[in-house]
CSV table of C-alpha atoms in Angstrom, one decimal:
chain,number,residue,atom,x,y,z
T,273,UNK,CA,0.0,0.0,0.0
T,274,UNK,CA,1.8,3.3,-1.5
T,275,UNK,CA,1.2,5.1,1.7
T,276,UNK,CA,4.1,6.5,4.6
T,277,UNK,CA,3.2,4.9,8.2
T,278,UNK,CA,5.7,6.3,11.1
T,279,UNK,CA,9.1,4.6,11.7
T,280,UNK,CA,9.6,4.2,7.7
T,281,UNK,CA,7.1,1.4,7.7
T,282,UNK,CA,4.4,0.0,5.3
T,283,UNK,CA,0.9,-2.3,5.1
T,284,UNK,CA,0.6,-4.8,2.8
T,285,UNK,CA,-2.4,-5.4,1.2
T,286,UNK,CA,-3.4,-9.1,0.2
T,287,UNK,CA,-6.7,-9.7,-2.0
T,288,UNK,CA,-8.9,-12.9,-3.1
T,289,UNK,CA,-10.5,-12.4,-6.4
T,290,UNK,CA,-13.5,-13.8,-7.5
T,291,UNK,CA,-12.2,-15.3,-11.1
T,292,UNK,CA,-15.4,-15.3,-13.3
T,293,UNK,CA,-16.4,-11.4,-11.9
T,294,UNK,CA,-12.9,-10.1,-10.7
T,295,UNK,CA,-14.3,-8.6,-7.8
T,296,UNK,CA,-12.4,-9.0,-4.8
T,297,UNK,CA,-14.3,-11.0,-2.3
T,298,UNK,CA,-11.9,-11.0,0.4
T,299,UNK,CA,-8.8,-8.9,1.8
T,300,UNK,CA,-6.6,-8.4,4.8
T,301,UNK,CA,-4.1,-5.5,5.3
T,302,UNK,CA,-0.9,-6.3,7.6
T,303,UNK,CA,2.5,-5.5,7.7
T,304,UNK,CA,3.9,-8.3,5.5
T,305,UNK,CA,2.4,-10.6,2.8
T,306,UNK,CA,2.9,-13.7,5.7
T,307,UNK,CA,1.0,-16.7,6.5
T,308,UNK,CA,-1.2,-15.4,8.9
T,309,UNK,CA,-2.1,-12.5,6.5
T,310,UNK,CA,-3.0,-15.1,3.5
T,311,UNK,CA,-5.3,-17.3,5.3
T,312,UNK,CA,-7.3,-14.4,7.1
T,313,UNK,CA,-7.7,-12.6,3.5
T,314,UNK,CA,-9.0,-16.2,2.6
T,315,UNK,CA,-11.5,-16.8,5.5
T,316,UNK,CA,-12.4,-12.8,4.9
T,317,UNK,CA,-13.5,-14.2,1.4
T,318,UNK,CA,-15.3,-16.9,2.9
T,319,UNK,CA,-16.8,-15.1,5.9
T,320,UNK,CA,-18.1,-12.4,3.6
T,321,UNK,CA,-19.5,-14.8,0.5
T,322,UNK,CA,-20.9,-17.2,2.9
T,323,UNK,CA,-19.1,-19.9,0.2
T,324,UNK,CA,-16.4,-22.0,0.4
T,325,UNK,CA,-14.8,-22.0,-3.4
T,326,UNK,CA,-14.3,-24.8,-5.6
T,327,UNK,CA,-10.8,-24.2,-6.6
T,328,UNK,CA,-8.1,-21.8,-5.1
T,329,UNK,CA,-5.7,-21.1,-7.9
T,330,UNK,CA,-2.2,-19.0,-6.3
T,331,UNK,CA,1.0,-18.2,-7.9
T,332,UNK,CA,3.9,-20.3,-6.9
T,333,UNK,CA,4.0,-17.9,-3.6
T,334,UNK,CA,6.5,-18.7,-0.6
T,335,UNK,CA,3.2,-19.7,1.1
T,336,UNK,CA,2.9,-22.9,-0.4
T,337,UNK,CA,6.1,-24.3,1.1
T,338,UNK,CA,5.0,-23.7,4.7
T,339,UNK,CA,4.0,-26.5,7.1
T,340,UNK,CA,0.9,-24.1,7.8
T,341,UNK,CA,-0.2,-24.3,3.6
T,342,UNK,CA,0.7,-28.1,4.1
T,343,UNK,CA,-2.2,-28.3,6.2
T,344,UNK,CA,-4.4,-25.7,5.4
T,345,UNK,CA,-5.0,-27.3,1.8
T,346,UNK,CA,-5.0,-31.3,3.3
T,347,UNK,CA,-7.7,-29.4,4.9
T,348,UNK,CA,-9.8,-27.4,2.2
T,349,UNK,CA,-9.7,-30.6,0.6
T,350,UNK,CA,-11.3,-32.7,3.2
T,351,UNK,CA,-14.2,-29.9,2.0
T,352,UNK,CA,-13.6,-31.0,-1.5
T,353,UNK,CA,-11.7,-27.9,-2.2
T,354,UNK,CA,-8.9,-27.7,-5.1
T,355,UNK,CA,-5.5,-25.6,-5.1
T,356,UNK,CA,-4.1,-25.5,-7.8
T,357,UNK,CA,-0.3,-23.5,-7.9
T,358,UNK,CA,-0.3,-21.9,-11.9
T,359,UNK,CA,2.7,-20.5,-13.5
T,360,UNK,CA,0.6,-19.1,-15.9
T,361,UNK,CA,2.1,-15.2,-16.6
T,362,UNK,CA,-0.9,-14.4,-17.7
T,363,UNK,CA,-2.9,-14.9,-14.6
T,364,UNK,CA,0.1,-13.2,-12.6
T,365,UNK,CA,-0.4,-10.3,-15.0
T,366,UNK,CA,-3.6,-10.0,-14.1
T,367,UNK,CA,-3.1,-9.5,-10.3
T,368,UNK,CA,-0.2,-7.1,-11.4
T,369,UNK,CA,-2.5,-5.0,-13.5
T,370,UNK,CA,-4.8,-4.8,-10.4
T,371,UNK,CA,-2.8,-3.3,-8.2
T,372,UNK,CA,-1.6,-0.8,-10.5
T,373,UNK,CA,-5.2,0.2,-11.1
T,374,UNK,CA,-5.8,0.8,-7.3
T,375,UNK,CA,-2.8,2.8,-7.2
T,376,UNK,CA,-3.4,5.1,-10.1
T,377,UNK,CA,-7.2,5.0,-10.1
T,378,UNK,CA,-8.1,5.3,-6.2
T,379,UNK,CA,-5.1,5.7,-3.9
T,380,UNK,CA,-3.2,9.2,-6.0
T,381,UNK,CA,-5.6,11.5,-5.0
T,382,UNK,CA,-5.4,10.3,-1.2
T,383,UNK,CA,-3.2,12.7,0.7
T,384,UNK,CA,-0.1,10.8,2.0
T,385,UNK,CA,0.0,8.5,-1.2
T,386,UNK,CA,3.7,8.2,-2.3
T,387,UNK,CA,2.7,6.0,-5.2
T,388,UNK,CA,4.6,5.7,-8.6
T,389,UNK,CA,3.8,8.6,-11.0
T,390,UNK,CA,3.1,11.9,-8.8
T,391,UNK,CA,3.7,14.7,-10.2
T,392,UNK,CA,5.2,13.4,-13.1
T,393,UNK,CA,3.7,11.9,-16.5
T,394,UNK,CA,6.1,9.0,-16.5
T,395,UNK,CA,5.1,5.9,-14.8
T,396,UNK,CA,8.0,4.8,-13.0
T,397,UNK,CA,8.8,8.5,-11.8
T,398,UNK,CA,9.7,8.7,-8.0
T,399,UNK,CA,7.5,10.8,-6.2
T,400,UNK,CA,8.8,14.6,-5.3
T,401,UNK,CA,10.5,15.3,-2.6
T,402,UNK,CA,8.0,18.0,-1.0
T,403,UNK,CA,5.7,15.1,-1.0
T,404,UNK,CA,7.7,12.8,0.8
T,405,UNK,CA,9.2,15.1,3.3
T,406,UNK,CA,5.2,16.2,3.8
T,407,UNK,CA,4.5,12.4,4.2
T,408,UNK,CA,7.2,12.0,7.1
T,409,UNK,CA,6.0,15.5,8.8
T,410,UNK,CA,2.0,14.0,9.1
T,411,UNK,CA,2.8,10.2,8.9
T,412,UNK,CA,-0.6,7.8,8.6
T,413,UNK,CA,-1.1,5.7,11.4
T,414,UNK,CA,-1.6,2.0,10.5
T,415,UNK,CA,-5.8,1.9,11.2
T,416,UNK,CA,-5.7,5.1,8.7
T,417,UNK,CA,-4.3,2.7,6.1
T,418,UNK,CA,-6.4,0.5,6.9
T,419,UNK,CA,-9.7,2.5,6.3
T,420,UNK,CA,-8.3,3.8,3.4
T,421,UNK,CA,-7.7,0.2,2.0
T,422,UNK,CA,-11.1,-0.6,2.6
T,423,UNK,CA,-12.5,2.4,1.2
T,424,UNK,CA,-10.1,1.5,-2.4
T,425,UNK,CA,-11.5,-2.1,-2.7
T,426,UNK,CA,-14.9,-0.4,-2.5
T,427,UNK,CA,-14.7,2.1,-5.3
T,428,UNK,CA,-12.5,-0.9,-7.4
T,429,UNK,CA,-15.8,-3.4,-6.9
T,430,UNK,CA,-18.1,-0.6,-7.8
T,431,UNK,CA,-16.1,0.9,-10.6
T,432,UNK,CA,-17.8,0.4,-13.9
T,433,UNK,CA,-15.4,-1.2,-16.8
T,434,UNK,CA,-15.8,-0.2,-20.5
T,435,UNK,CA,-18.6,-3.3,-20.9
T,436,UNK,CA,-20.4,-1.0,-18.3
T,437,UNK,CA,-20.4,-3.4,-15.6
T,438,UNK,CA,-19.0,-3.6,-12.2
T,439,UNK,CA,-17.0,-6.3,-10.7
T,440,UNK,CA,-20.1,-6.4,-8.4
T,441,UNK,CA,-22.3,-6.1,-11.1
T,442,UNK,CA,-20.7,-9.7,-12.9
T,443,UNK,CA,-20.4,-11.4,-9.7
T,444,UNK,CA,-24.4,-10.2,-8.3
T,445,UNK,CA,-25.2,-11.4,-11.9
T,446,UNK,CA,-23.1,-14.6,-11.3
T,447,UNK,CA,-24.4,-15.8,-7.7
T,448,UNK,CA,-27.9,-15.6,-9.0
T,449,UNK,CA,-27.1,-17.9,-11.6
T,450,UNK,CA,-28.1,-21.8,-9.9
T,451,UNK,CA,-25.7,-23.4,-12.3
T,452,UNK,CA,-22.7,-21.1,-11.1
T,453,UNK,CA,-23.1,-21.8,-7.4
T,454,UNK,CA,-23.4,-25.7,-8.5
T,455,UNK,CA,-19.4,-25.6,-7.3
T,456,UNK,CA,-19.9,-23.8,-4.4
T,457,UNK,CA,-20.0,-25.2,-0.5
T,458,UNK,CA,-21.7,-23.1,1.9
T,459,UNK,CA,-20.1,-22.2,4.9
T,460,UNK,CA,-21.1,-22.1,8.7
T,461,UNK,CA,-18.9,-21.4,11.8
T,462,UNK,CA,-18.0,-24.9,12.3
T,463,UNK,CA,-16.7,-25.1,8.9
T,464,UNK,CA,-14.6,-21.8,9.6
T,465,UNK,CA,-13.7,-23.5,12.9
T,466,UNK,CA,-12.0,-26.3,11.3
T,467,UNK,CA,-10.4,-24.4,8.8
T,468,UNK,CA,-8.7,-21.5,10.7
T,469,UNK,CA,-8.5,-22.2,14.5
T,470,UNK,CA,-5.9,-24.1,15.4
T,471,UNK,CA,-7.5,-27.3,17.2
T,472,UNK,CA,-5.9,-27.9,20.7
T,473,UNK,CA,-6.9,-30.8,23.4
T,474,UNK,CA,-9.0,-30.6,26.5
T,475,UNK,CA,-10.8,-33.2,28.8
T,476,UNK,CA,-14.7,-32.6,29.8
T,477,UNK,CA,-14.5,-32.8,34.0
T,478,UNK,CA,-17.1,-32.0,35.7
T,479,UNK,CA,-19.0,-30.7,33.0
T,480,UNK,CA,-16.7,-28.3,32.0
T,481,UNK,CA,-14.1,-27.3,29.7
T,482,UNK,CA,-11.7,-24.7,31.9
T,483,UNK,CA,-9.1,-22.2,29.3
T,484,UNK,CA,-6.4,-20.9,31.1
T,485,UNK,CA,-4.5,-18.1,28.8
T,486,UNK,CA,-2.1,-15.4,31.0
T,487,UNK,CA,-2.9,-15.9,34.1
T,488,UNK,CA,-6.8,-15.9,33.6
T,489,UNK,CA,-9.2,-18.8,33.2
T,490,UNK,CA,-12.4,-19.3,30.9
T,491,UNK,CA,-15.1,-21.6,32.1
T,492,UNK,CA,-17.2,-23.0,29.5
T,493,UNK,CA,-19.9,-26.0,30.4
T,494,UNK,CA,-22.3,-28.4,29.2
T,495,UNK,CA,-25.8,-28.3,29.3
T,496,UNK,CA,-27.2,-31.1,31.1
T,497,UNK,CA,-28.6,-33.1,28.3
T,498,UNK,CA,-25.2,-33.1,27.2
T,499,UNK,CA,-23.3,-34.3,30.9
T,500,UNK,CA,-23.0,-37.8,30.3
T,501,UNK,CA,-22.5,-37.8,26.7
T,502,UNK,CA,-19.4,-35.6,27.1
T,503,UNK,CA,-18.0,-36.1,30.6
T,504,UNK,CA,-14.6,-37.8,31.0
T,505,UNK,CA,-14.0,-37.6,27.7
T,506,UNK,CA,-11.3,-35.5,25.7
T,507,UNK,CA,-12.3,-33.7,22.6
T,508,UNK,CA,-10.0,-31.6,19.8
T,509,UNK,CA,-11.6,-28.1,20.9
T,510,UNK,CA,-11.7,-25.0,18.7
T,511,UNK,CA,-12.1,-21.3,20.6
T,512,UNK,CA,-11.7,-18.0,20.2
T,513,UNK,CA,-11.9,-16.4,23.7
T,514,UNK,CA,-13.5,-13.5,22.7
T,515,UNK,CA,-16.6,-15.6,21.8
T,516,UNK,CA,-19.1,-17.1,24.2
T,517,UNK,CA,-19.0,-20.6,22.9
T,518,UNK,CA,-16.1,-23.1,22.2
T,519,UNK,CA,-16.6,-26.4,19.8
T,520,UNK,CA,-15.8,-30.1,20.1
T,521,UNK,CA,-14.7,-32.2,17.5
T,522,UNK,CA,-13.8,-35.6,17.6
T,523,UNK,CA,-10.2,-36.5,18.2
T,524,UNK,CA,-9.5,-39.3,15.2
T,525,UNK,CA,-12.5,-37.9,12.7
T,526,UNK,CA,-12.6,-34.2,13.3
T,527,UNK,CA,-16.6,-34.2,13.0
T,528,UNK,CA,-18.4,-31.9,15.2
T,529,UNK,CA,-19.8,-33.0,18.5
T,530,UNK,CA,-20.8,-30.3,20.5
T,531,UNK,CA,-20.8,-26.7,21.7
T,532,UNK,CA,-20.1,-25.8,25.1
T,533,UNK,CA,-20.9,-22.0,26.0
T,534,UNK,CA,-19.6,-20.1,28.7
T,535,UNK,CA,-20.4,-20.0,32.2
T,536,UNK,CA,-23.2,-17.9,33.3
T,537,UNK,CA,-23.4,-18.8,37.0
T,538,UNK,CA,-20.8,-18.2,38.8
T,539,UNK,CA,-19.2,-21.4,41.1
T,540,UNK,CA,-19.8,-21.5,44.8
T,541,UNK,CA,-16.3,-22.8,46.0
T,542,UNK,CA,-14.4,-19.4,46.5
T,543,UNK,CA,-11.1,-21.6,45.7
T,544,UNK,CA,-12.9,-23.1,42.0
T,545,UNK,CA,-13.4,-19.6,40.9
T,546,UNK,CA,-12.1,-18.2,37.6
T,547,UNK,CA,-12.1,-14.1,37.0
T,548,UNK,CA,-15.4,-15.2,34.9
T,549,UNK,CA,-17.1,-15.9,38.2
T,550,UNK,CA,-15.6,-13.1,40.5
T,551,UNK,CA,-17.2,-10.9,38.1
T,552,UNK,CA,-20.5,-12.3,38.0
């Protein structure tokens, strides 16, 4: 992202395209194009379609030789979910063409931008030095970038083309079409469970499933119709603390067994209690 953030720094910006419509269905900004910024632009574009796709198609990125790819796609496939690695230039030129677009079409005019051709008619001209000595003065902060990232992907997924549609236009057209979503999965939070949450190992004892992350423990518990179904027994369990529910999956399978939401009452034994039940 052509844009100066304090300390000499800048975001990266990582898009999922829809290939029929070219609309981008799903981005994440972050300060380097890493794993963790790859697959949350990737559950973005699931998240926000409500689809899982039926082919990812990437260029022959760094990503793909990580342990964390490795499993990611053993995953997607378990979904029945291709990816598929192309050396095609033509689809890399595509991308390329892209993110020159946002630069000239939608980022120039931002104040900060310290793109490739301002003030200058040439395309590869460096940007002038009033301009980058401004930049440095009033430096963006990294959730200004961020907005302003959001607000480009927009106007590009609104932007009419010279056919007079939208990528939104082509990809509204598309999703309406039953035969198009024929290789499409729809998604749930269980689904986006088992694809981005780690899964970690806990043991259901007295009805409960305690978290303990710095210092501070999170008490989620079963209902009673689900007591002796679960109790004793460990699960692969998928969280994110934030949230009032946690999911079991089963340890060999992976299939979804149960949810276990988090505790309302707070436990009688002053020497049992977690900060969840002080504060209740």
């Amino acid at each position: 992202l052509p844009f100066y953030m304090e300390g000499f720094k800048r975001l990266t910006l990582f898009a999922v395209f829809d290939a029929y419509s070219g609309k981008i269905v799903g981005f994440h900004v972050g300060k380097s194009e890493n794993t963790e910024v790859i697959l949350k632009g990737i559950e973005s574009a699931m998240r926000d379609t409500g689809f899982m796709p039926g082919e990812i198609v990437s260029d022959n990125h760094s990503f793909n030789k990580t342990k964390e790819a490795e499993n990611f796609k053993e995953d997607i496939a378990r979904f029945g979910i291709k990816w598929n690695v192309s050396q095609n230039p033509r689809r890399k030129a595509r991308i390329e063409r892209f993110f020159r677009e946002l630069g000239d079409n939608f980022c120039k005019e931002i104040p900060g931008y310290l793109g490739q051709g301002i003030k200058s008619k040439m395309k590869n001209a460096r940007p002038a030095q009033e301009l980058i000595d401004e930049a440095v003065k009033h430096p963006l902060s990294e959730s200004q970038i961020k907005i302003i990232a959001a607000s480009c992907v927009e106007q590009y997924n609104n932007t009419k083309k010279k056919d007079g549609y939208s990528p939104n236009d082509l990809y509204d057209e598309a999703v309406n079409d039953e035969s198009r979503r024929k290789a499409c999965i729809p998604v749930n939070e269980i689904k986006l469970a088992q694809l981005f949450i780690r899964r970690s190992e806990k043991t259901v004892k007295s009805g409960m499933v305690i978290i303990e992350r710095e210092g501070i423990k999170h008490c989620f518990e079963a209902s009673a119709e689900q007591y002796l179904q679960l109790e004793g027994k460990k699960f692969g369990i998928r969280y994110i603390l934030e949230s009032d529910e946690i999911y079991l999956f089963d340890l060999k399978t992976d299939k979804y067994i149960a949810s276990l939401y988090r505790q309302k009452q707070a436990h009688a034994a002053f020497a049992d209690q977690t900060e969840d039940d002080k504060m209740l």
